[in-house]
Amino acid sequence: MKLKTFLLVFPLVFLSSCFEFIEEVTYTDSEKGQCLITLNCSQSKIKLKNLMKLDTFMGLNIPSTGQVQNDIIKAKKLIGEIEGIHTVVATSDFDNFIFTVKFNFDSTASLNKALNAIAKVESTRNPIPYYTIYEKTEGQFSRLNVPDDSTAAKAVRQGNLSLISGATATAIYRFAQPVKSISNSKALISKNKLAVMLKQPVADIVKKPSLFSNIILFK
Amino acid sequence: MKSFFISLSLLFSSVLFSANLTDYIPSNATSVFCINFNQLNQKSKGMDYLKYLNKFIGENYYYGSSSCPLIKLSEVINLPGSYGLDINSNAYMYYKVGKAFNGKVYLFQLSDAKKFETAMNASCDEPIEKVMKQQGDITLYMTEKQVVGIKNNMAFIFINDRYEFRDYNEEEVIDAMEETPAYEGDYDYEYDRYSYGKEPYMDSIYHQELKAARKFSDSLIYVKFNKNKSLDFGEELNKYEYVDTGILYRAKRRETERKIAALNLKFEKITREFEILFAPQPASMMQNRNFSRLDNDKNDMYFFYNTPIDFMSNYMSPFSRRYSYDKVPKDNTPVKQVYTADISGSYTMNFNNGEVKINTFSTFGKEAFEYISKAYELKQNKNLFKYIDGSNLMAYISHSSNTKELVKFYEKFYFELLNNANLGERDEDIVPSAELLWNMLDKDMLFGTITNQWILAVNGMIESKVTFKTYDYDEDFKRTERMDERIVKQPRMVLAMAINHQENAKKLFEIIGKYKYFEKLKDNVLHLKPSRDFQINLYIFITEDAMVVTNDYNLAMNQQSGVEKDKMLSKDEMNFMLEHNVAMKVYSGKLLTSINDNFPSDSRQMKRITNFASSMGDLVFHDTKPANNSYGIEATLKLQNTSDNSFYQLLKLMNVNEK
């Protein structure tokens, strides 16, 4: 999942300092699976509740609850229209500021299309090119290095990265076949060898998107 | 001898033609703003400060098909040289509520009137709907939104508050509401394929021409289709829908001509009013002694508000028809003023070396002032001091006034205002209804329970727990949700209010405690539980002498008799609060250190705040004793550097922060 997408969909996350972004991709066989994207801003809920009473803060437009909900509905609709995507469920909890999108996919290509569709929802003003995020072959799964150029550059330029110093991004990939090796030294392989987890600070990923990439080889 | 006469004649001519802009401000202007360019030029040491005035000028609204206003005020201010503005003299802005118009009038002294006129006419590169008139020595330009007058070495710019110039009376408003549409297209409910639409330029000639053009193309289209069966029907229909540019052009030209003719007609009607407005006023604002004193004091900037009854009844009375067209004061309405008379006020701003001084003064009539002076005889209640922890005081505001005396004044003031208000026929019963309601209120309970003696202080930080949701992962990275806690820091805040009537205060406290949002921690302590929208733990407790609202649990539960002796307010602080009815101090250094310690951030915004605040000293704010029918407040913002002028220092800081 492109982190940039979430930064665009929820400009609030930039102001929430502590949030968890979790992408979970669970393959049920070699092609099909389920994807769950979670954005948990629960730690910053007080700040967000106060901020949402404003229209703008520090030059960023603060979306209203209705706007955020609209974007989620739009994203859900767009994903649902993609061939090979089923059972799209989106939840939003404005008490704890936790947002999720869950869907089943028939192939990795459909999964990529779905994630790009979410990016499209909020990128009408600054269109994001289509990126291949995941690649899967018989013996390998790759989480590719998605250049997050404009958002990252803007944040670094404005010296705003410290605002999200407490935020983390977690990727969990589960497979039907055991994992042999991983390319990212920060990633962990589960005890049953069927899952890989990688957790990184968001500020670091924004500066160096390759920190979130990984090549996983299967036995 | 000859040179002497030449000098004498030059002196006379300069005296005769030198204009004092204040003579052009009518005494019934509701407010006047003045900026002393000459003083500020010297204090700025050549740094550009005019760009910061844009925010105060706001957008230029315009009317008509042009995208330009008649004059771009921000451009005039930002490019004074190009507009021939004399920026070594004062510039004024006043607000005028008139019968035919309401709006702001800007007065500028010019060094080159021709340059001003040329620059104004060249400021828009497309034609705009304006008319021009030469009336004696004044040249007037007018659009629906602005009127500019150029006279000798003065420029008058009037910005209409209304969308356009209209001199409505009540009958005309009703007529306007029932008015039939101006263009036939408006009522084409039944679809007419030959002519439809209701844009303003679509007059009857437009519709006739369009109809003829379409009928003509109708006759051709069938011939075309018959000749060529492979023609795309949709494409041909689209072509058909296009309106001939010739028809459009002629319609729009007619519309512009109509507007200019209407503008000319309106201008004929109101030219005289603007001639009078832009002429030396027989009753000028300088006759107002408060204004005259203010203007002679040579302040860097000042704002004077004059509250004539017309303005008050329209803008201050909640029942006046502020937004309706019949708000124009009726000439024959008898106005009896006692408590609303002779009220005026001012704000001044002066940049001195190492400090900025802001003063406000409100002047009242004799009768009103009696109540005001009595209200401010009441000193701060010493019993409140014990609730304020002075050991880490970052900011406080202390206020004391006699509510009962103030209420007496406001009662008389508002009922006089209401009785003189410009109410419509249907609203006239509002006045006796308001009087009835007012007399039925329990004023002892309302204004006598908690007196207007209070201190609000921010001292240090407190930590409080906030719960949130997070996730755990097992050895196979399966996710489970759990609740966690984190500590958040909040400024410690205390609001202590003196109680005047213990029994009533207890009664109120008990009633408040019945709301479901509160829980009772002790007989005299309520806890406002954090809710979705209000995430702070707030405690209210009541003692023999005060009602205290705080987010400090320890103060509410364990220190109701007051903070420890070694943490009491210093004598200087107590005396400052006792000497003044309104007293405020912000210890900028302490406040900033605390923010940096508790909310560390190296963001650009925080760097800006740090940069700004590190140059700041303390902010001190207090009132002056009521005297000579006036009551005022003086605020002083100190800067660390006391040798340079504060205006120059602030401009430098603002420029650095812009980068």
mmCIF file of C-alpha atoms in Angstrom, chain B residues 373-649:
data_model
loop_
_atom_site.group_PDB
_atom_site.id
_atom_site.type_symbol
_atom_site.label_atom_id
_atom_site.label_comp_id
_atom_site.label_asym_id
_atom_site.label_seq_id
_atom_site.Cartn_x
_atom_site.Cartn_y
_atom_site.Cartn_z
ATOM 1 C CA SER B 373 -16.788 54.425 37.611
ATOM 2 C CA LYS B 374 -18.774 52.756 40.422
ATOM 3 C CA ALA B 375 -18.401 49.366 38.717
ATOM 4 C CA TYR B 376 -14.630 49.689 38.710
ATOM 5 C CA GLU B 377 -14.326 50.810 42.316
ATOM 6 C CA LEU B 378 -14.392 47.164 43.367
ATOM 7 C CA LYS B 379 -10.930 45.724 43.977
ATOM 8 C CA GLN B 380 -9.818 42.160 43.402
ATOM 9 C CA ASN B 381 -10.871 39.681 46.117
ATOM 10 C CA LYS B 382 -7.783 38.726 48.155
ATOM 11 C CA ASN B 383 -9.286 35.347 49.015
ATOM 12 C CA LEU B 384 -8.751 34.188 45.440
ATOM 13 C CA PHE B 385 -4.957 34.479 45.596
ATOM 14 C CA LYS B 386 -4.545 31.294 47.611
ATOM 15 C CA TYR B 387 -5.842 29.130 44.745
ATOM 16 C CA ILE B 388 -3.134 30.289 42.351
ATOM 17 C CA ASP B 389 0.207 28.499 42.400
ATOM 18 C CA GLY B 390 2.734 31.282 41.886
ATOM 19 C CA SER B 391 5.775 29.012 41.680
ATOM 20 C CA ASN B 392 5.592 28.474 37.943
ATOM 21 C CA LEU B 393 3.309 31.219 36.774
ATOM 22 C CA MET B 394 3.331 31.522 32.990
ATOM 23 C CA ALA B 395 0.335 33.734 32.339
ATOM 24 C CA TYR B 396 -2.645 35.129 34.187
ATOM 25 C CA ILE B 397 -5.507 37.514 33.846
ATOM 26 C CA SER B 398 -7.245 39.066 36.811
ATOM 27 C CA HIS B 399 -10.518 40.913 36.612
ATOM 28 C CA SER B 400 -12.677 42.695 39.132
ATOM 29 C CA SER B 401 -15.751 44.781 38.554
ATOM 30 C CA ASN B 402 -19.046 45.261 40.272
ATOM 31 C CA THR B 403 -21.473 43.198 38.220
ATOM 32 C CA LYS B 404 -24.530 44.827 39.713
ATOM 33 C CA GLU B 405 -23.392 48.312 38.698
ATOM 34 C CA LEU B 406 -22.427 47.133 35.247
ATOM 35 C CA VAL B 407 -25.780 45.397 34.835
ATOM 36 C CA LYS B 408 -27.542 48.618 35.816
ATOM 37 C CA PHE B 409 -25.623 50.435 33.098
ATOM 38 C CA TYR B 410 -26.200 47.781 30.439
ATOM 39 C CA GLU B 411 -29.894 47.614 31.326
ATOM 40 C CA LYS B 412 -30.282 51.337 30.733
ATOM 41 C CA PHE B 413 -28.005 51.300 27.705
ATOM 42 C CA TYR B 414 -29.743 48.419 25.918
ATOM 43 C CA PHE B 415 -33.299 49.496 26.643
ATOM 44 C CA GLU B 416 -32.501 52.976 25.406
ATOM 45 C CA LEU B 417 -30.943 51.458 22.332
ATOM 46 C CA LEU B 418 -33.949 49.216 21.783
ATOM 47 C CA ASN B 419 -36.383 52.057 22.191
ATOM 48 C CA ASN B 420 -34.467 54.092 19.640
ATOM 49 C CA ALA B 421 -33.904 51.130 17.325
ATOM 50 C CA ASN B 422 -35.013 51.225 13.765
ATOM 51 C CA LEU B 423 -37.534 48.401 14.120
ATOM 52 C CA GLY B 424 -39.975 47.292 11.510
ATOM 53 C CA GLU B 425 -43.705 47.409 12.318
ATOM 54 C CA ARG B 426 -43.857 43.698 13.079
ATOM 55 C CA ASP B 427 -40.921 43.934 15.493
ATOM 56 C CA GLU B 428 -42.168 46.781 17.651
ATOM 57 C CA ASP B 429 -43.544 44.411 20.323
ATOM 58 C CA ILE B 430 -40.054 43.116 20.904
ATOM 59 C CA VAL B 431 -39.273 46.053 23.183
ATOM 60 C CA PRO B 432 -42.084 45.518 25.760
ATOM 61 C CA SER B 433 -41.518 41.725 25.541
ATOM 62 C CA ALA B 434 -37.840 42.166 26.313
ATOM 63 C CA GLU B 435 -38.712 44.475 29.217
ATOM 64 C CA LEU B 436 -41.214 41.947 30.551
ATOM 65 C CA LEU B 437 -38.724 39.101 30.372
ATOM 66 C CA TRP B 438 -35.986 41.193 31.930
ATOM 67 C CA ASN B 439 -38.164 42.119 34.892
ATOM 68 C CA MET B 440 -39.113 38.504 35.507
ATOM 69 C CA LEU B 441 -35.492 37.363 35.768
ATOM 70 C CA ASP B 442 -33.948 36.639 39.156
ATOM 71 C CA LYS B 443 -31.118 39.123 38.901
ATOM 72 C CA ASP B 444 -29.733 38.273 42.322
ATOM 73 C CA MET B 445 -29.210 34.714 41.175
ATOM 74 C CA LEU B 446 -27.875 35.743 37.780
ATOM 75 C CA PHE B 447 -25.520 38.529 38.726
ATOM 76 C CA GLY B 448 -25.180 38.302 42.490
ATOM 77 C CA THR B 449 -24.110 34.691 42.982
ATOM 78 C CA ILE B 450 -20.675 34.742 41.474
ATOM 79 C CA THR B 451 -19.279 38.232 41.326
ATOM 80 C CA ASN B 452 -17.160 39.545 38.557
ATOM 81 C CA GLN B 453 -13.963 38.980 40.538
ATOM 82 C CA TRP B 454 -11.954 36.221 38.990
ATOM 83 C CA ILE B 455 -8.416 35.121 38.183
ATOM 84 C CA LEU B 456 -7.506 32.795 35.365
ATOM 85 C CA ALA B 457 -3.962 31.468 35.551
ATOM 86 C CA VAL B 458 -1.790 29.038 33.641
ATOM 87 C CA ASN B 459 0.966 27.643 35.803
ATOM 88 C CA GLY B 460 3.072 24.702 34.777
ATOM 89 C CA MET B 461 2.045 21.455 33.205
ATOM 90 C CA ILE B 462 0.073 18.492 34.442
ATOM 91 C CA GLU B 463 0.142 14.964 33.173
ATOM 92 C CA SER B 464 -2.972 12.993 32.480
ATOM 93 C CA LYS B 465 -3.602 9.510 31.141
ATOM 94 C CA VAL B 466 -5.282 8.897 27.819
ATOM 95 C CA THR B 467 -6.339 5.457 26.644
ATOM 96 C CA PHE B 468 -5.962 4.322 23.087
ATOM 97 C CA LYS B 469 -6.222 1.196 20.940
ATOM 98 C CA THR B 470 -3.184 -0.595 19.608
ATOM 99 C CA TYR B 471 -2.207 -4.084 18.441
ATOM 100 C CA ASP B 472 -0.127 -7.026 19.612
ATOM 101 C CA TYR B 473 1.224 -9.718 17.316
ATOM 102 C CA ASP B 474 1.865 -13.318 18.289
ATOM 103 C CA GLU B 475 4.829 -15.361 17.108
ATOM 104 C CA ASP B 476 3.040 -16.053 13.848
ATOM 105 C CA PHE B 477 2.169 -12.351 13.485
ATOM 106 C CA LYS B 478 -1.522 -12.803 14.153
ATOM 107 C CA ARG B 479 -2.940 -9.520 15.342
ATOM 108 C CA THR B 480 -4.933 -8.894 18.528
ATOM 109 C CA GLU B 481 -6.347 -5.551 19.625
ATOM 110 C CA ARG B 482 -5.698 -4.191 23.100
ATOM 111 C CA MET B 483 -6.162 -0.973 25.076
ATOM 112 C CA ASP B 484 -3.087 0.948 26.150
ATOM 113 C CA GLU B 485 -2.452 4.159 28.054
ATOM 114 C CA ARG B 486 -0.230 7.081 27.379
ATOM 115 C CA ILE B 487 0.582 10.185 29.349
ATOM 116 C CA VAL B 488 -0.265 13.517 27.784
ATOM 117 C CA LYS B 489 0.808 16.867 29.103
ATOM 118 C CA GLN B 490 -1.555 19.775 29.401
ATOM 119 C CA PRO B 491 -1.057 23.281 30.722
ATOM 120 C CA ARG B 492 -2.325 23.499 34.291
ATOM 121 C CA MET B 493 -5.194 25.902 34.350
ATOM 122 C CA VAL B 494 -7.055 27.452 37.272
ATOM 123 C CA LEU B 495 -10.051 29.736 37.162
ATOM 124 C CA ALA B 496 -10.999 31.057 40.595
ATOM 125 C CA MET B 497 -14.225 33.086 40.866
ATOM 126 C CA ALA B 498 -15.321 34.868 44.023
ATOM 127 C CA ILE B 499 -18.690 33.928 45.502
ATOM 128 C CA ASN B 500 -20.953 36.684 46.671
ATOM 129 C CA HIS B 501 -23.978 34.645 47.748
ATOM 130 C CA GLN B 502 -22.995 31.305 49.298
ATOM 131 C CA GLU B 503 -26.506 29.828 49.405
ATOM 132 C CA ASN B 504 -27.229 30.555 45.756
ATOM 133 C CA ALA B 505 -23.793 29.311 44.721
ATOM 134 C CA LYS B 506 -24.410 25.982 46.500
ATOM 135 C CA LYS B 507 -27.793 25.705 44.827
ATOM 136 C CA LEU B 508 -26.238 26.240 41.398
ATOM 137 C CA PHE B 509 -23.463 23.760 42.158
ATOM 138 C CA GLU B 510 -25.993 21.075 43.124
ATOM 139 C CA ILE B 511 -28.011 21.669 39.942
ATOM 140 C CA ILE B 512 -24.910 21.490 37.721
ATOM 141 C CA GLY B 513 -23.942 18.234 39.455
ATOM 142 C CA LYS B 514 -27.172 16.610 38.287
ATOM 143 C CA TYR B 515 -26.031 16.643 34.662
ATOM 144 C CA LYS B 516 -24.931 13.207 33.551
ATOM 145 C CA TYR B 517 -21.600 14.543 32.327
ATOM 146 C CA PHE B 518 -20.506 15.121 35.929
ATOM 147 C CA GLU B 519 -19.581 12.746 38.716
ATOM 148 C CA LYS B 520 -19.349 13.838 42.333
ATOM 149 C CA LEU B 521 -15.925 13.106 43.799
ATOM 150 C CA LYS B 522 -16.676 14.866 47.075
ATOM 151 C CA ASP B 523 -19.619 16.861 48.376
ATOM 152 C CA ASN B 524 -18.071 19.991 46.963
ATOM 153 C CA VAL B 525 -16.124 18.548 44.014
ATOM 154 C CA LEU B 526 -17.520 17.728 40.587
ATOM 155 C CA HIS B 527 -15.594 15.956 37.878
ATOM 156 C CA LEU B 528 -16.503 16.651 34.255
ATOM 157 C CA LYS B 529 -15.829 13.331 32.594
ATOM 158 C CA PRO B 530 -13.877 13.496 29.320
ATOM 159 C CA SER B 531 -16.180 12.961 26.385
ATOM 160 C CA ARG B 532 -15.659 12.409 22.709
ATOM 161 C CA ASP B 533 -15.557 16.123 22.053
ATOM 162 C CA PHE B 534 -13.982 17.329 25.290
ATOM 163 C CA GLN B 535 -11.037 15.169 26.247
ATOM 164 C CA ILE B 536 -9.907 17.005 29.356
ATOM 165 C CA ASN B 537 -10.506 16.078 32.984
ATOM 166 C CA LEU B 538 -12.053 19.159 34.507
ATOM 167 C CA TYR B 539 -12.861 19.642 38.184
ATOM 168 C CA ILE B 540 -15.214 22.169 39.731
ATOM 169 C CA PHE B 541 -15.132 22.727 43.448
ATOM 170 C CA ILE B 542 -16.851 25.163 45.713
ATOM 171 C CA THR B 543 -15.542 26.608 48.964
ATOM 172 C CA GLU B 544 -16.770 29.309 51.335
ATOM 173 C CA ASP B 545 -15.306 32.068 49.205
ATOM 174 C CA ALA B 546 -14.853 30.771 45.688
ATOM 175 C CA MET B 547 -15.908 28.518 42.901
ATOM 176 C CA VAL B 548 -12.850 27.045 41.215
ATOM 177 C CA VAL B 549 -12.605 25.357 37.834
ATOM 178 C CA THR B 550 -9.351 23.534 37.157
ATOM 179 C CA ASN B 551 -7.798 20.556 35.428
ATOM 180 C CA ASP B 552 -5.523 20.001 38.435
ATOM 181 C CA TYR B 553 -6.818 16.983 40.369
ATOM 182 C CA ASN B 554 -4.541 17.699 43.302
ATOM 183 C CA LEU B 555 -5.849 21.244 43.779
ATOM 184 C CA ALA B 556 -9.465 20.087 43.589
ATOM 185 C CA MET B 557 -9.114 17.129 45.944
ATOM 186 C CA ASN B 558 -6.268 17.957 48.324
ATOM 187 C CA GLN B 559 -5.615 21.683 48.294
ATOM 188 C CA GLN B 560 -8.989 23.319 48.676
ATOM 189 C CA SER B 561 -7.665 25.592 51.382
ATOM 190 C CA GLY B 562 -5.006 26.870 48.996
ATOM 191 C CA VAL B 563 -1.546 26.062 47.719
ATOM 192 C CA GLU B 564 1.432 25.648 50.046
ATOM 193 C CA LYS B 565 2.810 28.893 51.496
ATOM 194 C CA ASP B 566 6.086 28.674 49.597
ATOM 195 C CA LYS B 567 4.127 28.453 46.343
ATOM 196 C CA MET B 568 1.904 31.466 46.937
ATOM 197 C CA LEU B 569 1.806 34.355 44.505
ATOM 198 C CA SER B 570 4.502 36.964 45.043
ATOM 199 C CA LYS B 571 3.561 40.247 46.719
ATOM 200 C CA ASP B 572 4.276 42.111 43.483
ATOM 201 C CA GLU B 573 1.774 39.990 41.584
ATOM 202 C CA MET B 574 -0.847 40.407 44.327
ATOM 203 C CA ASN B 575 -0.355 44.159 44.408
ATOM 204 C CA PHE B 576 -0.567 44.372 40.617
ATOM 205 C CA MET B 577 -3.896 42.548 40.715
ATOM 206 C CA LEU B 578 -5.165 44.701 43.579
ATOM 207 C CA GLU B 579 -4.142 47.956 41.925
ATOM 208 C CA HIS B 580 -5.935 47.226 38.667
ATOM 209 C CA ASN B 581 -9.401 46.028 37.794
ATOM 210 C CA VAL B 582 -8.012 44.327 34.731
ATOM 211 C CA ALA B 583 -4.485 42.976 35.042
ATOM 212 C CA MET B 584 -2.757 40.526 32.787
ATOM 213 C CA LYS B 585 0.785 39.254 32.445
ATOM 214 C CA VAL B 586 2.253 36.739 30.040
ATOM 215 C CA TYR B 587 5.743 35.553 30.888
ATOM 216 C CA SER B 588 6.787 34.781 27.332
ATOM 217 C CA GLY B 589 10.167 33.270 28.227
ATOM 218 C CA LYS B 590 8.727 30.814 30.765
ATOM 219 C CA LEU B 591 5.845 29.967 28.484
ATOM 220 C CA LEU B 592 8.128 29.220 25.559
ATOM 221 C CA THR B 593 10.564 27.153 27.622
ATOM 222 C CA SER B 594 7.677 25.120 28.921
ATOM 223 C CA ILE B 595 6.283 24.549 25.414
ATOM 224 C CA ASN B 596 9.697 23.507 24.126
ATOM 225 C CA ASP B 597 10.308 21.191 27.094
ATOM 226 C CA ASN B 598 6.931 19.528 26.992
ATOM 227 C CA PHE B 599 6.144 19.505 23.294
ATOM 228 C CA PRO B 600 9.573 19.238 21.662
ATOM 229 C CA SER B 601 9.472 19.765 17.945
ATOM 230 C CA ASP B 602 11.934 20.942 15.338
ATOM 231 C CA SER B 603 9.220 21.689 12.796
ATOM 232 C CA ARG B 604 9.470 24.880 10.780
ATOM 233 C CA GLN B 605 6.449 26.326 12.556
ATOM 234 C CA MET B 606 7.955 25.699 15.974
ATOM 235 C CA LYS B 607 11.225 27.228 14.827
ATOM 236 C CA ARG B 608 9.294 30.308 13.750
ATOM 237 C CA ILE B 609 7.527 30.532 17.095
ATOM 238 C CA THR B 610 10.811 30.016 18.943
ATOM 239 C CA ASN B 611 12.522 32.624 16.811
ATOM 240 C CA PHE B 612 9.715 35.099 17.410
ATOM 241 C CA ALA B 613 9.273 34.397 21.071
ATOM 242 C CA SER B 614 12.995 34.498 21.868
ATOM 243 C CA SER B 615 12.929 38.185 20.936
ATOM 244 C CA MET B 616 9.914 38.843 23.102
ATOM 245 C CA GLY B 617 9.927 40.059 26.642
ATOM 246 C CA ASP B 618 6.869 39.922 28.850
ATOM 247 C CA LEU B 619 3.430 41.175 27.958
ATOM 248 C CA VAL B 620 1.855 43.395 30.575
ATOM 249 C CA PHE B 621 -1.711 44.555 30.302
ATOM 250 C CA HIS B 622 -3.684 46.626 32.776
ATOM 251 C CA ASP B 623 -6.477 49.141 32.980
ATOM 252 C CA THR B 624 -6.263 52.778 33.913
ATOM 253 C CA LYS B 625 -8.474 54.211 36.601
ATOM 254 C CA PRO B 626 -11.766 55.619 35.327
ATOM 255 C CA ALA B 627 -11.428 59.396 35.083
ATOM 256 C CA ASN B 628 -12.762 62.286 32.974
ATOM 257 C CA ASN B 629 -15.641 60.172 31.663
ATOM 258 C CA SER B 630 -13.112 57.689 30.266
ATOM 259 C CA TYR B 631 -11.912 54.230 31.075
ATOM 260 C CA GLY B 632 -8.978 52.596 29.354
ATOM 261 C CA ILE B 633 -6.506 49.773 29.113
ATOM 262 C CA GLU B 634 -2.801 49.878 28.432
ATOM 263 C CA ALA B 635 -0.884 46.931 27.044
ATOM 264 C CA THR B 636 2.889 46.832 26.736
ATOM 265 C CA LEU B 637 4.733 44.193 24.814
ATOM 266 C CA LYS B 638 8.368 44.257 25.801
ATOM 267 C CA LEU B 639 11.183 43.147 23.515
ATOM 268 C CA GLN B 640 14.572 41.823 24.605
ATOM 269 C CA ASN B 641 16.406 44.442 22.562
ATOM 270 C CA THR B 642 15.625 47.785 24.154
ATOM 271 C CA SER B 643 17.857 49.981 21.997
ATOM 272 C CA ASP B 644 16.203 49.532 18.570
ATOM 273 C CA ASN B 645 12.695 50.601 17.677
ATOM 274 C CA SER B 646 10.200 47.763 18.117
ATOM 275 C CA PHE B 647 8.655 48.354 14.674
ATOM 276 C CA TYR B 648 11.981 47.749 12.965
ATOM 277 C CA GLN B 649 12.652 44.704 15.159
#
